[in-house]
């Protein structure tokens, strides 16, 4: 009786077939033979489920056989009485009244002695076995129905997983084809760029040569204008009855011209013009244009590069740098509602200026933090600020692409310099106080003449945003750092590029000189700090303070300590003689944007994104 049921369940399981089809209009490559579907490789979970069902079927079959054997043994050992058999039969059919009548009449006959239980006998074994087999057959049918339902569910799940497999296989092939197409495009673009690279190099070289020729032409033009002006004055004096001997003679300098550079030639012509003006002044007044011989009479003269730095005396008087761990947080001032983006220390007094993303700059007295002045005028966030060497004026740069000069005695802006195409990142004041330098996101830097209120030179050469700019103290050398991973030195008198420093692997955020001017500290967007020897143009030390960006670096006056504003909320202090790097935490987890030492080298100041100014002593 059990074998047909089990075979029928096995037949139901065997009807599950594996199909591999997919309807899609997209044309793909043919699936290789080793990528065909298999239960062991692709649908292990479904295979395990089917195996579990088969095991349960086998266990049920074994239990059924055991129950039949047990029932046969019990029937043979304890036969059922006839009256019990009829009672059970009537109970199973629900004939309760017939059961009552049967029991009443049966026991009355036994009481009368018409017959005894032994006379009636027992129920034949075959009836009992048939009844048990019928019960077992019904149970097996129920099990068969449940197994059929489980098999149908497994088949539906299998078909669903097969469709999902086909879908993911198509998606994978589509992604692979798209990746191959992108790889081909990248290779093609690289080859295209490589074909243009020699042309770009040639154009760059031509551009530099053109700038040099332009500078030489300007010098020649100025010299010619000076000579014409001198000749006109001489002619005027001759007509008045005086004879003036021109101090500029072509024969006297014919032999030296071939050995002079453009800078020496300009200085020589300036001296000659000065001598001419001195002699002409004894013959009567002349016009301003005749005296200067300039196209822009208000232009300032760059000071002579004498290499005399008065700050060196202060550097020698500076005490020994603090040892590791001796910097402590002295005071924390809440100076702005938004992030402090820049700060500048007064060159002579205990005063600091802070610039913020709230478009304001504020002046504070140290160490108490009393506010002195507030400057308002920029239409976007402030990015840089710097004091005039005398401390009477302030220059600020902003995201509104302007540079503003503020007179502190008048408490207002006296000059706005416009010319950059994008946001201005930094600004710096020349030691003579007549020139301001600015660095912009438009990949250029500019040298501004404060007296003539115009741009004297535009420094071009960086291939990405120029993030910082600084004058070498008491010199005409300018230092810039850029997002193109390089540092550059420029001659402010000519606007020409002098030297490039290569070594950073990420965008350079800031670069600064030490007081002596023989070393540069630079930091990049991965927290790497590098120290450079200017004479050899090579890095002499590299310190990894990352991985968060390093936003600004500053030397103390002794030149033995470097402070770095880090993006991890700390100020990194590097002691060069000890070769140790320590961390100062006072801004919590907020980013530190700027650091500076005060003019007496007694304090270290830091400004953070939390709008606070920390004083470290």
Coordinates of C-alpha atoms in Angstrom, one line a residue:
X1 CA 0.0 0.0 0.0
X2 CA 2.8 2.5 0.8
X3 CA 4.9 1.9 -2.3
X4 CA 2.5 3.5 -4.8
X5 CA 2.3 6.7 -2.7
X6 CA 6.1 7.0 -2.4
X7 CA 6.6 6.4 -6.1
X8 CA 4.0 9.0 -6.9
X9 CA 5.8 11.6 -4.7
X10 CA 9.1 10.7 -6.4
X11 CA 7.4 11.1 -9.7
X12 CA 6.2 14.5 -8.7
X13 CA 9.7 15.6 -7.8
X14 CA 11.1 14.2 -11.0
X15 CA 8.8 16.4 -13.0
X16 CA 10.9 19.5 -12.0
X17 CA 12.9 20.5 -15.1
X18 CA 15.7 23.1 -15.4
X19 CA 15.1 25.6 -18.1
X20 CA 17.6 28.2 -19.2
X21 CA 16.0 30.9 -21.3
X22 CA 15.6 34.7 -21.2
X23 CA 13.6 37.1 -23.3
X24 CA 15.5 40.3 -24.0
X25 CA 15.9 42.4 -27.1
X26 CA 19.5 43.3 -26.1
X27 CA 22.1 41.2 -28.0
X28 CA 24.8 39.8 -25.8
X29 CA 27.7 37.4 -26.2
X30 CA 27.0 33.7 -26.1
X31 CA 27.4 32.2 -22.6
X32 CA 30.4 29.9 -22.4
X33 CA 30.0 26.2 -21.5
X34 CA 31.4 26.5 -18.1
X35 CA 28.9 29.2 -17.2
X36 CA 25.8 26.9 -17.6
X37 CA 23.4 26.5 -14.7
X38 CA 24.0 23.7 -12.2
X39 CA 22.4 23.0 -8.9
X40 CA 25.7 22.5 -7.2
X41 CA 27.2 25.9 -8.4
X42 CA 24.3 28.4 -8.9
X43 CA 21.4 27.2 -6.7
X44 CA 22.9 25.4 -3.7
X45 CA 20.1 26.6 -1.4
X46 CA 17.4 25.1 -3.7
X47 CA 19.3 21.9 -4.0
X48 CA 19.5 21.6 -0.2
X49 CA 15.7 22.2 0.1
X50 CA 14.9 19.4 -2.4
X51 CA 17.3 17.1 -0.6
X52 CA 15.6 17.8 2.7
X53 CA 12.2 17.0 1.2
X54 CA 13.5 13.6 -0.1
X55 CA 15.0 12.8 3.2
X56 CA 11.7 13.6 5.0
X57 CA 9.9 11.3 2.5
X58 CA 12.3 8.4 3.2
X59 CA 11.9 8.9 6.9
X60 CA 8.1 8.9 6.7
X61 CA 8.2 5.7 4.6
X62 CA 10.4 4.0 7.2
X63 CA 8.1 5.1 10.1
X64 CA 5.1 3.8 8.1
X65 CA 6.7 0.4 7.7
X66 CA 7.6 0.3 11.4
X67 CA 4.1 1.2 12.4
X68 CA 2.6 -1.6 10.2
X69 CA 4.9 -4.1 11.7
X70 CA 4.1 -3.0 15.2
X71 CA 0.4 -3.1 14.5
X72 CA 0.6 -6.6 13.1
X73 CA 2.4 -7.7 16.1
X74 CA -0.1 -6.2 18.5
X75 CA -3.0 -7.7 16.5
X76 CA -1.5 -11.2 16.6
X77 CA -0.8 -10.9 20.3
X78 CA -4.0 -9.3 21.6
X79 CA -7.0 -10.1 19.3
X80 CA -10.0 -7.9 19.5
X81 CA -13.3 -9.2 20.9
X82 CA -16.3 -9.3 18.7
X83 CA -18.5 -7.0 20.8
X84 CA -15.6 -4.4 21.0
X85 CA -15.3 -4.6 17.3
X86 CA -19.0 -3.8 16.7
X87 CA -18.9 -1.0 19.3
X88 CA -15.9 0.6 17.7
X89 CA -17.5 0.2 14.3
X90 CA -20.7 2.0 15.4
X91 CA -18.8 4.7 17.2
X92 CA -16.7 5.4 14.1
X93 CA -19.9 5.7 12.0
X94 CA -21.6 7.9 14.6
X95 CA -24.6 5.5 15.2
X96 CA -25.1 6.3 18.8
X97 CA -28.7 5.0 19.1
X98 CA -27.9 1.8 17.4
X99 CA -24.9 1.5 19.7
X100 CA -27.2 1.9 22.8
X101 CA -29.6 -0.7 21.5
X102 CA -26.8 -3.2 20.7
X103 CA -25.2 -2.8 24.1
X104 CA -28.5 -3.2 25.9
X105 CA -29.6 -6.3 24.0
X106 CA -26.0 -7.8 24.1
X107 CA -25.7 -7.6 27.9
X108 CA -29.3 -8.8 28.4
X109 CA -28.5 -12.0 26.5
X110 CA -25.3 -12.5 28.5
X111 CA -27.2 -12.1 31.7
X112 CA -29.8 -14.6 30.7
X113 CA -27.1 -17.1 29.8
X114 CA -28.0 -17.4 26.2
X115 CA -24.3 -17.3 25.4
X116 CA -21.0 -16.3 26.8
X117 CA -18.1 -14.2 25.5
X118 CA -16.1 -17.3 24.7
X119 CA -18.9 -18.6 22.5
X120 CA -18.9 -15.4 20.4
X121 CA -15.1 -15.6 19.8
X122 CA -12.7 -12.9 18.5
X123 CA -12.7 -10.7 15.4
X124 CA -10.7 -12.2 12.6
X125 CA -7.2 -10.7 12.2
X126 CA -7.8 -9.7 8.6
X127 CA -10.4 -7.2 9.5
X128 CA -8.2 -5.5 12.0
X129 CA -5.4 -5.4 9.5
X130 CA -7.6 -4.0 6.8
X131 CA -8.8 -1.3 9.1
X132 CA -5.2 -0.3 10.1
X133 CA -4.1 -0.3 6.5
X134 CA -6.9 1.9 5.5
X135 CA -6.0 4.4 8.3
X136 CA -2.3 4.3 7.2
X137 CA -3.4 4.8 3.5
X138 CA -5.3 7.9 4.5
X139 CA -2.3 9.3 6.4
X140 CA 0.0 8.6 3.5
X141 CA -2.4 10.4 1.1
X142 CA -2.3 13.4 3.4
X143 CA 1.5 13.3 3.4
X144 CA 1.4 13.0 -0.4
X145 CA -0.7 16.1 -0.7
X146 CA 1.6 18.0 1.6
X147 CA 4.7 16.8 -0.4
X148 CA 3.0 17.8 -3.7
X149 CA 2.3 21.3 -2.3
X150 CA 5.9 21.6 -1.1
X151 CA 7.2 20.4 -4.5
X152 CA 5.1 23.0 -6.3
X153 CA 6.4 25.8 -4.0
X154 CA 9.9 24.6 -4.6
X155 CA 9.3 24.5 -8.3
X156 CA 8.0 28.1 -8.3
X157 CA 10.9 29.3 -6.2
X158 CA 13.3 27.5 -8.5
X159 CA 11.8 29.2 -11.6
X160 CA 11.9 32.6 -9.9
X161 CA 15.5 32.1 -8.9
X162 CA 16.3 31.0 -12.5
X163 CA 14.8 34.1 -13.9
X164 CA 16.7 36.3 -11.4
X165 CA 19.8 34.4 -12.3
X166 CA 19.2 35.2 -16.0
X167 CA 18.5 38.8 -15.2
X168 CA 21.7 39.2 -13.1
X169 CA 23.7 37.4 -15.8
X170 CA 22.5 39.9 -18.4
X171 CA 23.1 42.8 -16.1
X172 CA 26.7 41.6 -15.4
X173 CA 27.4 41.2 -19.1
X174 CA 26.0 44.7 -19.7
X175 CA 28.2 46.1 -17.0
X176 CA 31.3 44.3 -18.4
X177 CA 30.6 45.7 -21.9
X178 CA 30.1 49.2 -20.5
X179 CA 33.4 48.8 -18.6
X180 CA 35.2 47.7 -21.7
X181 CA 33.8 50.6 -23.6
X182 CA 34.9 53.1 -20.9
X183 CA 38.4 51.6 -20.9
X184 CA 38.6 52.0 -24.7
X185 CA 37.4 55.6 -24.3
X186 CA 40.0 56.3 -21.6
X187 CA 42.8 54.8 -23.7
X188 CA 41.6 56.9 -26.7
X189 CA 41.5 60.1 -24.6
X190 CA 45.0 59.4 -23.2
X191 CA 46.4 58.9 -26.7
X192 CA 44.6 62.1 -27.7
X193 CA 46.0 64.0 -24.8
X194 CA 49.5 62.6 -25.5
X195 CA 49.3 63.9 -29.0
X196 CA 48.5 67.4 -27.7
X197 CA 51.1 67.5 -25.0
X198 CA 54.1 68.5 -27.2
X199 CA 52.0 71.3 -28.7
X200 CA 51.1 72.5 -25.2
X201 CA 54.7 72.5 -24.2
X202 CA 55.6 74.5 -27.3
X203 CA 52.8 77.0 -26.6
X204 CA 53.9 77.4 -23.0
X205 CA 57.5 78.0 -24.1
X206 CA 56.3 80.5 -26.7
X207 CA 54.1 82.2 -24.1
X208 CA 57.1 82.6 -21.7
X209 CA 59.3 83.9 -24.5
X210 CA 56.6 86.4 -25.4
X211 CA 56.4 87.6 -21.8
X212 CA 60.1 88.1 -21.7
X213 CA 60.0 90.0 -25.0
X214 CA 57.1 92.1 -23.7
X215 CA 59.1 93.0 -20.6
X216 CA 62.2 93.9 -22.7
X217 CA 60.0 95.9 -25.0
X218 CA 58.5 97.8 -22.1
X219 CA 62.0 98.6 -20.8
X220 CA 63.1 99.8 -24.2
X221 CA 59.9 101.9 -24.5
X222 CA 60.5 103.5 -21.2
X223 CA 64.1 104.2 -22.1
X224 CA 63.1 105.8 -25.4
X225 CA 60.5 107.9 -23.7
X226 CA 63.1 109.1 -21.2
X227 CA 65.5 109.9 -24.0
X228 CA 62.8 111.8 -25.9
X229 CA 61.8 113.7 -22.8
X230 CA 65.5 114.6 -22.1
X231 CA 66.0 115.8 -25.7
X232 CA 62.9 117.9 -25.6
X233 CA 64.1 119.5 -22.4
X234 CA 67.5 120.1 -23.8
X235 CA 66.0 121.6 -26.9
X236 CA 63.8 123.9 -24.8
X237 CA 66.8 125.0 -22.8
X238 CA 68.9 125.7 -25.9
X239 CA 66.1 127.8 -27.3
X240 CA 66.2 129.7 -24.0
X241 CA 69.9 130.4 -24.3
X242 CA 71.3 127.7 -22.1
X243 CA 73.3 124.7 -23.0
X244 CA 72.9 121.5 -21.1
X245 CA 75.3 118.6 -21.5
X246 CA 73.3 115.3 -21.5
X247 CA 74.7 112.8 -19.0
X248 CA 73.5 109.9 -21.2
X249 CA 75.8 109.2 -24.0
X250 CA 75.4 106.3 -26.3
X251 CA 79.2 105.8 -26.8
X252 CA 79.9 105.6 -23.1
X253 CA 77.6 102.6 -22.6
X254 CA 77.7 101.0 -26.0
X255 CA 80.2 98.4 -24.8
X256 CA 78.3 97.6 -21.6
X257 CA 74.8 97.0 -23.1
X258 CA 75.7 93.5 -24.3
X259 CA 76.6 92.4 -20.8
X260 CA 73.6 93.9 -19.0
X261 CA 70.4 92.1 -18.1
X262 CA 67.0 93.6 -18.2
X263 CA 67.0 94.5 -14.4
X264 CA 70.4 96.1 -14.5
X265 CA 69.4 98.0 -17.6
X266 CA 66.3 99.4 -15.9
X267 CA 68.3 100.5 -12.8
X268 CA 70.9 102.2 -15.0
X269 CA 68.3 104.1 -17.0
X270 CA 66.6 105.1 -13.7
X271 CA 69.9 106.5 -12.4
X272 CA 70.6 108.3 -15.6
X273 CA 67.1 109.8 -15.6
X274 CA 67.5 110.9 -12.0
X275 CA 70.8 112.6 -12.8
X276 CA 69.2 114.3 -15.8
X277 CA 66.4 115.6 -13.6
X278 CA 68.8 116.9 -11.0
X279 CA 70.7 119.0 -13.5
X280 CA 67.5 120.2 -15.2
X281 CA 66.1 121.4 -11.9
X282 CA 68.7 124.1 -11.7
X283 CA 67.4 125.7 -15.0
X284 CA 63.8 126.0 -13.9
X285 CA 60.6 124.0 -13.2
X286 CA 59.5 121.2 -15.4
X287 CA 56.4 119.1 -15.7
X288 CA 55.8 116.0 -13.6
X289 CA 55.6 113.9 -16.7
X290 CA 58.9 115.2 -17.9
X291 CA 60.5 114.4 -14.5
X292 CA 59.3 110.8 -14.3
X293 CA 59.0 109.8 -18.0
X294 CA 56.4 107.2 -16.9
X295 CA 53.1 106.2 -18.5
X296 CA 51.7 106.0 -14.9
X297 CA 53.2 108.7 -12.9
X298 CA 51.8 107.4 -9.6
X299 CA 53.5 104.0 -9.9
X300 CA 55.7 103.0 -7.0
X301 CA 59.3 102.0 -7.4
X302 CA 60.3 98.5 -6.1
X303 CA 63.0 98.8 -3.4
X304 CA 66.5 97.6 -4.1
X305 CA 67.1 94.0 -3.1
X306 CA 69.7 94.7 -0.4
X307 CA 69.2 91.4 1.4
X308 CA 69.2 93.3 4.8
X309 CA 66.5 91.8 7.0
X310 CA 65.9 93.6 10.3
X311 CA 63.9 90.7 11.6
X312 CA 67.1 88.7 11.9
X313 CA 68.0 90.6 15.0
X314 CA 64.7 89.8 16.6
X315 CA 65.2 86.1 15.6
X316 CA 68.6 86.1 17.4
X317 CA 67.0 87.6 20.5
X318 CA 64.2 85.0 20.5
X319 CA 64.5 82.6 23.3
X320 CA 64.9 78.9 22.8
X321 CA 61.8 77.1 21.4
X322 CA 59.5 75.4 23.8
X323 CA 60.1 71.8 24.5
X324 CA 57.7 69.1 23.5
X325 CA 54.5 69.3 25.6
X326 CA 55.1 72.7 27.1
X327 CA 52.5 74.5 24.9
X328 CA 49.3 74.8 27.0
X329 CA 45.9 76.2 26.2
X330 CA 45.9 79.7 27.9
X331 CA 42.6 81.1 26.7
X332 CA 39.8 80.3 24.3
X333 CA 37.9 83.2 22.7
X334 CA 34.5 83.0 20.9
X335 CA 35.2 85.5 18.1
X336 CA 32.8 84.6 15.3
X337 CA 29.5 82.8 14.8
X338 CA 30.9 80.9 11.8
X339 CA 34.3 79.4 11.0
X340 CA 37.5 81.5 11.5
X341 CA 39.1 81.3 8.1
X342 CA 42.2 83.5 8.6
X343 CA 44.1 85.5 11.2
X344 CA 46.9 88.0 11.3
X345 CA 49.0 89.2 14.2
X346 CA 49.9 92.9 14.5
X347 CA 53.6 93.5 13.8
X348 CA 54.2 95.6 17.0
X349 CA 51.2 95.3 19.4
X350 CA 49.3 92.5 21.1
X351 CA 46.5 92.7 18.6
X352 CA 45.1 90.0 16.3
X353 CA 42.7 90.3 13.4
X354 CA 40.4 87.3 12.6
X355 CA 38.4 86.8 9.3
X356 CA 35.4 84.6 9.1
X357 CA 32.9 83.0 6.8
X358 CA 30.4 85.5 8.1
X359 CA 32.0 88.2 5.8
X360 CA 33.4 90.2 8.7
X361 CA 36.8 90.8 10.1
X362 CA 37.3 91.7 13.7
X363 CA 40.3 93.1 15.7
X364 CA 40.9 91.8 19.2
X365 CA 43.2 92.8 22.1
X366 CA 45.3 90.0 23.6
X367 CA 45.2 88.2 25.9
X368 CA 41.9 89.3 27.3
X369 CA 40.0 89.2 24.0
X370 CA 38.4 92.6 24.1
X371 CA 37.1 93.6 20.7
X372 CA 38.6 96.8 19.2
X373 CA 37.1 97.1 15.7
X374 CA 34.9 95.3 13.2
X375 CA 35.2 95.6 9.4
X376 CA 32.2 95.0 7.1
X377 CA 32.2 95.4 3.3
X378 CA 33.0 92.1 1.6
X379 CA 30.0 90.3 0.1
X380 CA 31.4 86.8 0.6
X381 CA 33.5 84.8 3.0
X382 CA 37.0 86.1 3.9
X383 CA 40.0 84.0 3.0
X384 CA 43.0 86.0 4.0
X385 CA 44.2 89.0 5.9
X386 CA 47.6 90.7 6.5
X387 CA 48.8 93.8 8.4
X388 CA 50.7 96.7 6.8
X389 CA 54.3 96.6 8.0
X390 CA 53.6 99.7 10.0
X391 CA 50.4 98.2 11.5
X392 CA 48.2 101.1 10.3
X393 CA 46.4 99.4 7.5
X394 CA 45.0 96.0 6.7
X395 CA 44.5 94.1 3.5
X396 CA 41.9 91.3 3.2
X397 CA 40.9 88.9 0.4
X398 CA 37.5 87.3 -0.1
X399 CA 35.4 84.9 -2.0
X400 CA 33.8 87.8 -3.8
X401 CA 37.0 88.0 -6.0
X402 CA 38.2 91.3 -4.5
X403 CA 41.0 92.6 -2.4
X404 CA 40.3 95.4 0.0
X405 CA 42.6 97.8 1.9
X406 CA 41.4 99.2 5.2
X407 CA 42.7 102.2 7.0
X408 CA 42.5 101.4 10.7
X409 CA 42.6 105.0 11.8
X410 CA 39.6 105.8 9.6
X411 CA 37.9 102.5 10.4
X412 CA 36.9 101.9 6.8
X413 CA 37.8 100.6 3.4
X414 CA 39.9 103.0 1.4
X415 CA 40.6 100.9 -1.7
X416 CA 39.0 97.9 -3.5
X417 CA 41.2 96.1 -6.0
X418 CA 39.3 94.1 -8.6
X419 CA 40.7 92.0 -11.4
X420 CA 40.5 88.4 -10.5
X421 CA 37.9 86.2 -12.3
X422 CA 37.2 83.9 -9.3
X423 CA 37.6 83.8 -5.5
X424 CA 40.8 85.2 -4.0
X425 CA 42.4 82.7 -1.6
X426 CA 45.2 84.8 0.0
X427 CA 46.9 88.1 0.2
X428 CA 50.3 89.5 1.4
X429 CA 51.9 92.9 1.9
X430 CA 55.3 93.9 0.7
X431 CA 57.7 95.0 3.4
X432 CA 57.9 98.5 1.9
X433 CA 54.2 98.9 2.2
X434 CA 53.6 100.0 -1.5
X435 CA 52.7 96.6 -3.0
X436 CA 50.1 93.9 -2.3
X437 CA 50.1 90.4 -3.7
X438 CA 47.0 88.2 -4.1
X439 CA 46.4 84.6 -5.1
X440 CA 43.2 83.4 -6.7
X441 CA 41.2 80.4 -7.7
X442 CA 41.6 81.5 -11.4
X443 CA 45.1 80.0 -11.4
X444 CA 46.8 83.5 -11.4
X445 CA 48.4 85.8 -8.9
X446 CA 48.6 89.6 -9.1
X447 CA 51.0 92.3 -7.9
X448 CA 49.1 95.4 -7.0
X449 CA 50.5 98.9 -6.7
X450 CA 48.7 100.6 -3.8
X451 CA 49.7 104.2 -4.8
X452 CA 48.6 103.9 -8.4
X453 CA 45.8 101.6 -7.5
X454 CA 46.4 99.2 -10.4
X455 CA 47.7 95.7 -11.1
X456 CA 51.4 95.9 -12.0
X457 CA 51.9 92.3 -13.0
X458 CA 49.8 89.1 -13.4
X459 CA 51.8 86.0 -12.5
X460 CA 50.8 83.1 -14.8
X461 CA 52.2 79.6 -14.8
X462 CA 50.2 77.5 -12.3
X463 CA 47.8 75.0 -13.9
X464 CA 45.3 75.1 -11.0
X465 CA 44.1 77.3 -8.2
X466 CA 46.7 79.3 -6.4
X467 CA 46.0 78.8 -2.7
X468 CA 48.6 81.0 -0.9
X469 CA 51.0 83.8 -1.6
X470 CA 53.7 85.5 0.5
X471 CA 56.5 88.1 0.0
X472 CA 59.9 87.1 1.3
X473 CA 60.5 89.7 4.1
X474 CA 62.5 92.8 2.8
X475 CA 62.8 91.3 -0.7
X476 CA 61.1 91.3 -4.1
X477 CA 60.7 87.5 -4.2
X478 CA 57.1 86.1 -4.1
X479 CA 56.2 82.5 -3.0
X480 CA 53.0 80.8 -4.2
X481 CA 51.5 77.4 -3.6
X482 CA 49.0 75.8 -5.9
X483 CA 46.5 72.9 -6.3
X484 CA 48.7 71.7 -9.1
X485 CA 51.0 70.2 -6.4
X486 CA 53.8 72.7 -6.9
X487 CA 55.4 75.7 -5.3
X488 CA 56.8 78.7 -7.3
X489 CA 59.1 81.6 -6.7
X490 CA 58.5 84.8 -8.7
X491 CA 60.4 88.2 -9.2
X492 CA 57.8 90.9 -8.3
X493 CA 59.8 93.5 -10.2
X494 CA 59.4 91.8 -13.5
X495 CA 56.5 89.4 -12.9
X496 CA 58.6 86.5 -14.2
X497 CA 58.8 83.0 -12.9
X498 CA 62.1 82.1 -11.1
X499 CA 61.9 78.6 -9.6
X500 CA 59.4 75.7 -9.2
X501 CA 59.5 73.1 -6.4
X502 CA 58.2 69.6 -7.1
X503 CA 57.5 66.9 -4.5
X504 CA 54.0 67.1 -3.2
X505 CA 51.6 64.4 -4.3
X506 CA 48.5 66.3 -3.5
X507 CA 47.2 69.9 -3.6
X508 CA 49.4 72.4 -1.8
X509 CA 47.3 74.4 0.6
X510 CA 49.9 76.8 2.0
X511 CA 53.6 77.7 1.9
X512 CA 55.6 80.2 4.0
X513 CA 59.2 81.4 4.5
X514 CA 61.2 81.3 7.7
X515 CA 62.6 84.6 9.0
X516 CA 66.0 84.0 7.6
X517 CA 64.5 83.3 4.2
X518 CA 66.6 80.2 3.5
X519 CA 63.8 77.7 4.2
X520 CA 60.2 77.1 3.1
X521 CA 57.5 75.1 4.9
X522 CA 54.6 73.8 2.8
X523 CA 51.6 71.6 3.6
X524 CA 49.1 69.7 1.4
X525 CA 45.6 68.3 1.4
X526 CA 46.7 64.9 2.8
X527 CA 48.5 66.4 5.9
X528 CA 52.1 66.1 4.5
X529 CA 54.4 68.9 5.7
X530 CA 57.6 69.5 3.7
X531 CA 60.6 71.7 4.5
X532 CA 62.6 73.0 1.5
X533 CA 66.1 74.4 1.0
X534 CA 65.7 77.4 -1.2
X535 CA 69.2 77.4 -2.5
X536 CA 69.2 73.7 -3.5
X537 CA 65.5 73.6 -4.4
X538 CA 65.1 70.2 -2.8
X539 CA 63.0 69.0 0.2
X540 CA 65.1 68.4 3.3
X541 CA 62.4 67.0 5.5
X542 CA 58.9 65.4 5.0
X543 CA 56.5 64.7 7.9
X544 CA 53.2 62.9 7.5
X545 CA 50.7 64.6 9.9
X546 CA 47.6 63.2 8.0
X547 CA 45.5 61.8 6.7
X548 CA 43.3 64.9 7.3
X549 CA 44.4 68.0 5.3
X550 CA 47.0 70.5 6.6
X551 CA 45.5 74.0 6.0
X552 CA 48.3 76.4 7.1
X553 CA 51.9 76.3 8.3
X554 CA 53.8 79.0 10.3
X555 CA 57.5 79.4 11.5
X556 CA 58.3 80.9 14.8
X557 CA 60.9 83.7 14.9
X558 CA 63.7 81.2 15.9
X559 CA 63.0 79.1 12.9
X560 CA 63.2 75.9 15.0
X561 CA 59.5 75.3 15.4
X562 CA 56.8 74.9 12.8
X563 CA 53.0 74.9 13.6
X564 CA 50.5 73.3 11.3
X565 CA 46.7 73.8 11.3
X566 CA 45.2 70.4 10.8
X567 CA 41.8 69.2 9.6
X568 CA 41.5 66.7 12.5
X569 CA 40.8 69.5 15.0
X570 CA 44.4 69.8 16.3
X571 CA 47.4 72.0 15.9
X572 CA 50.5 70.0 15.0
X573 CA 53.8 71.4 16.4
X574 CA 57.1 70.2 14.8
X575 CA 60.3 70.8 16.7
X576 CA 63.0 70.6 14.1
X577 CA 66.0 70.1 16.5
X578 CA 64.2 67.3 18.3
X579 CA 62.5 65.9 15.3
X580 CA 59.3 65.4 17.3
X581 CA 55.7 66.1 16.3
X582 CA 53.1 66.9 19.0
X583 CA 49.4 67.6 18.8
X584 CA 47.5 70.4 20.7
X585 CA 43.8 70.0 21.0
X586 CA 41.5 72.9 21.8
X587 CA 38.9 73.1 19.0
X588 CA 37.2 69.8 19.7
X589 CA 36.6 67.8 16.5
X590 CA 36.2 70.9 14.3
X591 CA 38.8 71.7 11.6
X592 CA 41.6 74.2 12.4
X593 CA 42.0 76.7 9.5
X594 CA 44.8 79.0 10.5
X595 CA 47.8 79.4 12.9
X596 CA 50.3 82.2 13.7
X597 CA 52.9 83.1 16.2
X598 CA 52.7 86.6 17.8
X599 CA 55.3 89.3 17.2
X600 CA 57.1 88.5 20.5
X601 CA 57.1 84.7 19.9
X602 CA 55.4 84.2 23.2
X603 CA 52.1 82.8 22.0
X604 CA 50.8 80.5 19.4
X605 CA 47.3 81.4 18.0
X606 CA 44.9 79.1 16.1
X607 CA 41.5 79.7 14.6
X608 CA 39.0 76.9 13.9
X609 CA 35.8 76.1 12.2
X610 CA 34.0 76.3 15.6
X611 CA 34.4 80.1 15.5
X612 CA 36.9 80.2 18.3
X613 CA 40.5 81.6 18.7
X614 CA 42.8 79.5 20.9
X615 CA 45.8 81.1 22.7
X616 CA 48.6 78.7 23.4
X617 CA 51.4 79.7 25.8

